[in-house]
Coordinates of C-alpha atoms and ligand atoms in Angstrom, one line a residue:
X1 CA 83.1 158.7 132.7
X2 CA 85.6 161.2 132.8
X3 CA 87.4 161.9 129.5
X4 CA 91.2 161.4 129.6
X5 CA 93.0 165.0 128.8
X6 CA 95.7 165.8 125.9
X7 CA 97.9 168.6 125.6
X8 CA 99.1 169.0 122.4
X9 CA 102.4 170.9 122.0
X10 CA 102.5 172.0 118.4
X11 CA 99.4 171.8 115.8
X12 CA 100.8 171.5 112.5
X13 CA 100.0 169.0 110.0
X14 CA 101.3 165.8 111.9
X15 CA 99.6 166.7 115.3
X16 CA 96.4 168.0 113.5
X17 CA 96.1 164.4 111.4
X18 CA 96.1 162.6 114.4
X19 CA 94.4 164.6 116.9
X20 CA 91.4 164.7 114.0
X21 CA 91.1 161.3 113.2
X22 CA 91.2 160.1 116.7
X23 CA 88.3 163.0 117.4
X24 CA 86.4 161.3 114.4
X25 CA 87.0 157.4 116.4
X26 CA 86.5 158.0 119.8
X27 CA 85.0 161.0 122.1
X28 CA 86.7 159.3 125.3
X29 CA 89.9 162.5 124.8
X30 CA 89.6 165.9 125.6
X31 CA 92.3 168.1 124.0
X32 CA 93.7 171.3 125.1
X33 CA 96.2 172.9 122.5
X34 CA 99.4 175.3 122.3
X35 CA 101.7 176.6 119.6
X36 CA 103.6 179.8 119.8
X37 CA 101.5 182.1 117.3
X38 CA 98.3 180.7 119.1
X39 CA 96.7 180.7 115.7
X40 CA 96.8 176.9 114.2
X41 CA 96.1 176.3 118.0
X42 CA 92.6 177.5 117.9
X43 CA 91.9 176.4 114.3
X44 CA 92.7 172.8 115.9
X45 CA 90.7 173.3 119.1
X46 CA 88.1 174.4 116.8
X47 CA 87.7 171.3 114.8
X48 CA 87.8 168.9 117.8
X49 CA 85.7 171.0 120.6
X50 CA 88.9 172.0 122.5
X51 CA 90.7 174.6 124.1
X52 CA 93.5 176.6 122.9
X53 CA 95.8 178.3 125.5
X54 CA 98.0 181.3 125.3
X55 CA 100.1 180.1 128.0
X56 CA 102.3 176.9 128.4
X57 CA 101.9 176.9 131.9
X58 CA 97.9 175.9 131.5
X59 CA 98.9 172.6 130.5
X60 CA 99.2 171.7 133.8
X61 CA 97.8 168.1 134.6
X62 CA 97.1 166.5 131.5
X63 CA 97.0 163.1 131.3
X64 CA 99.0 163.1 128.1
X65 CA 100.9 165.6 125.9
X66 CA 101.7 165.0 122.4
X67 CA 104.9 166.7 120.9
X68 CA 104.8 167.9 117.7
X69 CA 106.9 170.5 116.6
X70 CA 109.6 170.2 114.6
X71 CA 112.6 168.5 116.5
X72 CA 115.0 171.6 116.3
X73 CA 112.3 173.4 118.3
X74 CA 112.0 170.8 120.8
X75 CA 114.8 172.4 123.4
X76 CA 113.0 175.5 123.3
X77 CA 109.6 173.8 123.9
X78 CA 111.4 171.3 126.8
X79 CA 112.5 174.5 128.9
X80 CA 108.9 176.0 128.7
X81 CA 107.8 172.7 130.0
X82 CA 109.9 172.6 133.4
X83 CA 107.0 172.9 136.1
X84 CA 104.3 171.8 133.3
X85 CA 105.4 168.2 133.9
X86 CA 105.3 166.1 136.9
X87 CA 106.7 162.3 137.5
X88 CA 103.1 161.3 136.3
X89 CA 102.8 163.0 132.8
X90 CA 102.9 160.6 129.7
X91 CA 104.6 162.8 127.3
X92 CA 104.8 161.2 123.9
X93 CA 107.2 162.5 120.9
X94 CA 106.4 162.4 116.9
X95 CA 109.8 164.4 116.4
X96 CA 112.2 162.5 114.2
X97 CA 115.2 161.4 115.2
X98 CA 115.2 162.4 118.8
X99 CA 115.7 159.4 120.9
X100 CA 113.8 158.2 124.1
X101 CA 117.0 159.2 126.3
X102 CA 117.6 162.6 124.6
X103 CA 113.3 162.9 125.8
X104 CA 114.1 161.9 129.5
X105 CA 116.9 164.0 129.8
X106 CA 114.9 167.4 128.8
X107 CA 111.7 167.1 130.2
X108 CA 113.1 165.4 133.4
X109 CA 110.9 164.6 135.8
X110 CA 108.8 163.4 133.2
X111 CA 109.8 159.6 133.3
X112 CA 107.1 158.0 131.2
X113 CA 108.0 158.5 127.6
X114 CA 106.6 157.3 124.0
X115 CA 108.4 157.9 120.8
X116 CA 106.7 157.6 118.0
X117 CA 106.8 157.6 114.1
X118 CA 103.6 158.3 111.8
X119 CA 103.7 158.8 108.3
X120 CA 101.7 161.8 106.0
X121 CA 98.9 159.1 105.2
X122 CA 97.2 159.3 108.8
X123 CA 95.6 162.1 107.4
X124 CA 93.6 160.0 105.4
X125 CA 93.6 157.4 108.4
X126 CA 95.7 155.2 106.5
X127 CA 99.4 155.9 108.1
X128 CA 102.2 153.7 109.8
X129 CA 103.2 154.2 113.1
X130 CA 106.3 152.8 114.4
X131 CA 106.3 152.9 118.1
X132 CA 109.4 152.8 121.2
X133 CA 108.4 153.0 124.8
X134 CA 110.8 153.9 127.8
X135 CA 111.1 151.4 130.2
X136 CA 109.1 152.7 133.4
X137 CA 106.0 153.0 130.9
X138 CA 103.1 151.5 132.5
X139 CA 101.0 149.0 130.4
X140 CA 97.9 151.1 130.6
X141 CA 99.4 153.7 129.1
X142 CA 101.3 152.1 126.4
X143 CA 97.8 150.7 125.6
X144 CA 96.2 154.0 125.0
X145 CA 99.2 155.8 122.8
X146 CA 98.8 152.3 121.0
X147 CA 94.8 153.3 120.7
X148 CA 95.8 156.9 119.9
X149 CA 97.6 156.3 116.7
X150 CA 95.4 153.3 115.9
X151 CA 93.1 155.8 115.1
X152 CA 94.8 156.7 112.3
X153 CA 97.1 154.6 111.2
X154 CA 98.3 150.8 111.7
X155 CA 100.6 150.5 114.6
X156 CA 103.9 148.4 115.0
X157 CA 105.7 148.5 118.1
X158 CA 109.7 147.9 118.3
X159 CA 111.6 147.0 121.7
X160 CA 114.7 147.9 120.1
X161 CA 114.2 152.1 119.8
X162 CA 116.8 151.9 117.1
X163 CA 114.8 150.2 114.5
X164 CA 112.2 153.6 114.9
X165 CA 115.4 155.5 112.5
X166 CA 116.0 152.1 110.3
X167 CA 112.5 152.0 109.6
X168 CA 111.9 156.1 109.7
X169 CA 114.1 156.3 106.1
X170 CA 111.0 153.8 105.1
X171 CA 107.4 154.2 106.3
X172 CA 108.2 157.4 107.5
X173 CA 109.7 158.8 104.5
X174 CA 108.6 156.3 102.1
X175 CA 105.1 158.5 101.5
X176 CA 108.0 160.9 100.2
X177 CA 109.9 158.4 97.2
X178 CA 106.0 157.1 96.3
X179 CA 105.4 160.6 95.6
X180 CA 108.6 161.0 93.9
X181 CA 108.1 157.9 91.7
X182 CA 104.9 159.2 90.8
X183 CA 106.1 162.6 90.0
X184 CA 108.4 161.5 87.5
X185 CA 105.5 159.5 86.0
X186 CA 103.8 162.6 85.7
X187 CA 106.2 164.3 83.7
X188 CA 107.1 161.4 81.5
X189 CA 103.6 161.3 80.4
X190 CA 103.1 164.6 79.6
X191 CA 106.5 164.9 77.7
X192 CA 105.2 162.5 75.8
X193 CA 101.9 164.4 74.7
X194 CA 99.3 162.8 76.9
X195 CA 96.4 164.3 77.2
X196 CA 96.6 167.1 80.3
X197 CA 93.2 166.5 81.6
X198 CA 94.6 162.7 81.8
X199 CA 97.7 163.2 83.3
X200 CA 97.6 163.2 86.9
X201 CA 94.4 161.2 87.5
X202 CA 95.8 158.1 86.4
X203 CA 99.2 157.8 87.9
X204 CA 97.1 158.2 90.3
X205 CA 94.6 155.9 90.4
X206 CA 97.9 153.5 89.2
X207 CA 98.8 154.0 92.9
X208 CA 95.8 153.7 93.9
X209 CA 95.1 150.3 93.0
X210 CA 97.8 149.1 92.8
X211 CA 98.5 149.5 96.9
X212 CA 95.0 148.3 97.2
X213 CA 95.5 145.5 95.3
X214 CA 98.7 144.9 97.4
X215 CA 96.9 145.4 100.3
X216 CA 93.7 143.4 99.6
X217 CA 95.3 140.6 98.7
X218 CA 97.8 137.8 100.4
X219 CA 100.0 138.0 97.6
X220 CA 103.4 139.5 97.7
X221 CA 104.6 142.4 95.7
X222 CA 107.1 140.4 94.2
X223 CA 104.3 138.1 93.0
X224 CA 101.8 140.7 91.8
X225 CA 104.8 142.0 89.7
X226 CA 105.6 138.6 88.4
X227 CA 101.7 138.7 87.7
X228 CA 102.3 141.9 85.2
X229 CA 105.3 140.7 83.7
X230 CA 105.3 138.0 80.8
X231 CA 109.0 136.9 79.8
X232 CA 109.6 139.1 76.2
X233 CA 106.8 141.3 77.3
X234 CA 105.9 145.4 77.8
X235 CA 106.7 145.2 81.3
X236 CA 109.6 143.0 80.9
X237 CA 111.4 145.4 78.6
X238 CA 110.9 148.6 81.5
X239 CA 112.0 146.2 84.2
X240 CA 115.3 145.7 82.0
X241 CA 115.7 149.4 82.2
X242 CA 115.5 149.5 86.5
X243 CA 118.0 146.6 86.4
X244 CA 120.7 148.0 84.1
X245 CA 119.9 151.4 86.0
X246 CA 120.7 149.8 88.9
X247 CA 117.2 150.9 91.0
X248 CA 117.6 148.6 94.0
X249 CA 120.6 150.1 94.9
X250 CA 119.0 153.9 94.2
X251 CA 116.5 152.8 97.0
X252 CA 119.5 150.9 99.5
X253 CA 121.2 154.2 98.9
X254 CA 118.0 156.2 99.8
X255 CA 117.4 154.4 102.7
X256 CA 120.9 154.1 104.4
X257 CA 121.1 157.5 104.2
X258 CA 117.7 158.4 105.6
X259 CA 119.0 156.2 108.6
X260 CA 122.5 158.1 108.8
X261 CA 120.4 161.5 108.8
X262 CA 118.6 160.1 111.9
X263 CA 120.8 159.4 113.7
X264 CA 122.8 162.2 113.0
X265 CA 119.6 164.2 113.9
X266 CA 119.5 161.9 117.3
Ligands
LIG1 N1 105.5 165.3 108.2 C1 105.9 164.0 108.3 O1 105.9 163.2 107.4 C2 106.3 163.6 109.6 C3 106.4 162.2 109.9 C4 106.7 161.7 111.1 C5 107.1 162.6 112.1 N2 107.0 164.0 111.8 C6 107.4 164.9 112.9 O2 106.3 165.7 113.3 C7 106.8 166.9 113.8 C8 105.8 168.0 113.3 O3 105.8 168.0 111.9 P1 104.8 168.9 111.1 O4 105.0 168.6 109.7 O5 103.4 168.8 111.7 O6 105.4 170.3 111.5 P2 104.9 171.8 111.3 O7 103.7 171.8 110.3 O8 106.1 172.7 111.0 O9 104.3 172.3 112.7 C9 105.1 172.5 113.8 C10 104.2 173.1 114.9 O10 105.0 173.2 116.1 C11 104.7 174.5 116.6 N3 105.8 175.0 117.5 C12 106.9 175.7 117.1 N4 107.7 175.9 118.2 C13 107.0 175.5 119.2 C14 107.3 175.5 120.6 N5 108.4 176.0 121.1 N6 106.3 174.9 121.4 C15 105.2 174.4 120.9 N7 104.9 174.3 119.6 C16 105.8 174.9 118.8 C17 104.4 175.4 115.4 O11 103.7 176.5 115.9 P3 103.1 177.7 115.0 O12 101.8 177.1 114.4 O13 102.9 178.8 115.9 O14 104.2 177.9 113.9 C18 103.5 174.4 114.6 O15 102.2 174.4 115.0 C19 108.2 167.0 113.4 O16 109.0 166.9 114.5 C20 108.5 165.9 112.4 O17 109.8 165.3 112.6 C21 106.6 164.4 110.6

């Protein structure tokens, strides 16, 4: 059987996360890769056993091209494609923000469109991909972009394209606050004379099993927390300190303005 063909457009960390894992799942894609310095290109191609060209224009009749760069290179990208896409092409977008429309519009004739949003943790194989398909999209083919980022992530797929920039400011960025969270874990333990060796391995691991735990288990989070916190306890006391700080509106804040962003980007 013939091996359905990818041209990816862009090979930076997003683009290399998925194009990897879904190498490591399935040999049924055969990937042929551009960016402008050529360089992350090969080292892609490399990994996978594919081909890096020089040259847009050798893109020609792939079955599907994955868009990758970053979205304020995208117009740039969309005039090199003119002649590179036909009515048939499946082109399908990571860039944030840019709308299914906005996609049409730019690499017109192309009419078959996918937008999607993973997250940092498909490079692990454990990311979130929200999904939006234009209309004319045939089933077939929204069943292997599904397949694509299944590879790497778990996939949830949205009629309503405008719940991809509601839910961008929270699976998409939400690898970003974890981090954040985890950060300022960091530093509180070491300010208070933990030892350095310590340190970072177990907020960590904290994470870690925690989100397993989460995970692996029915329960909600709002039950596992009730699980750690006895009225008058430890944990108690520090939950005191998010109310009075006011932390559900911190993240409300967070995440209405991630939206705003998104839109603004769109
Ligand atoms: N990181 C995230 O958490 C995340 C999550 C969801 C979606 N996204 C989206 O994923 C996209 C890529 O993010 P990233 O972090 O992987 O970006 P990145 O590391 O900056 O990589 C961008 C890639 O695009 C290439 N490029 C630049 N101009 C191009 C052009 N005209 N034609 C083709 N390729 C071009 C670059 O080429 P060179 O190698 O030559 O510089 C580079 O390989 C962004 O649009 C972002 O919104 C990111």
């Amino acid at each position: 059987m013939s091996r359905m063909t990818i041209g990816v457009l862009g090979c930076g960390s997003m683009s290399s996360a998925i194009v990897r894992g879904l190498h490591k799942e399935s040999k049924a894609y055969e990937y042929f890769t551009f960016t402008p310095s050529h360089t992350r290109a090969e080292k892609l191609a490399g990994a996978v056993g594919g081909t890096a060209v020089r040259d847009v224009r050798d893109l020609k009749n792939k079955d599907f091209y994955l868009i990758a760069c970053q979205p304020q290179q995208f117009d740039e990208l969309a005039t090199m494609l003119h002649g590179v896409l036909t009515e048939e092409s499946v082109a399908i977008s990571v860039l944030g923000g840019l709308t299914i429309g906005h996609l049409l519009q730019k690499l017109s004739p192309c009419r078959y469109v996918a937008r999607a949003m993973p997250n940092t943790p498909c490079m692990v194989g454990e990311g979130v991909t929200a999904l939006s398909f234009s209309k004319e999209l045939r089933d077939r083919d929204k069943m292997v972009v599904s397949d694509i980022f299944s590879a790497v992530s778990r996939v949830f797929v949205f009629d309503d394209e405008d719940q991809i920039d509601i839910i961008t400011g929270v699976s998409g960025c939400g690898p970003a606050y974890i981090f954040e969270f985890a950060r300022l874990m960091i530093d509180k333990l070491r300010e208070m004379g933990i030892d350095e060796r310590y340190v970072e391995s177990m907020v960590k691991q904290t994470f870690y099993g925690s989100s397993k735990l989460m995970t692996d288990t029915p329960a909600s989070p709002e039950k596992l927390r009730n699980e750690v916190t006895t009225e008058g306890g430890i944990t108690a006391r520090a939950m005191i300190a998010f109310e009075e700080m006011n932390l559900k509106r911190a993240i409300e804040t967070a995440v209405d303005l991630a939206y705003a962003r998104a839109k603004e980007l769109a």
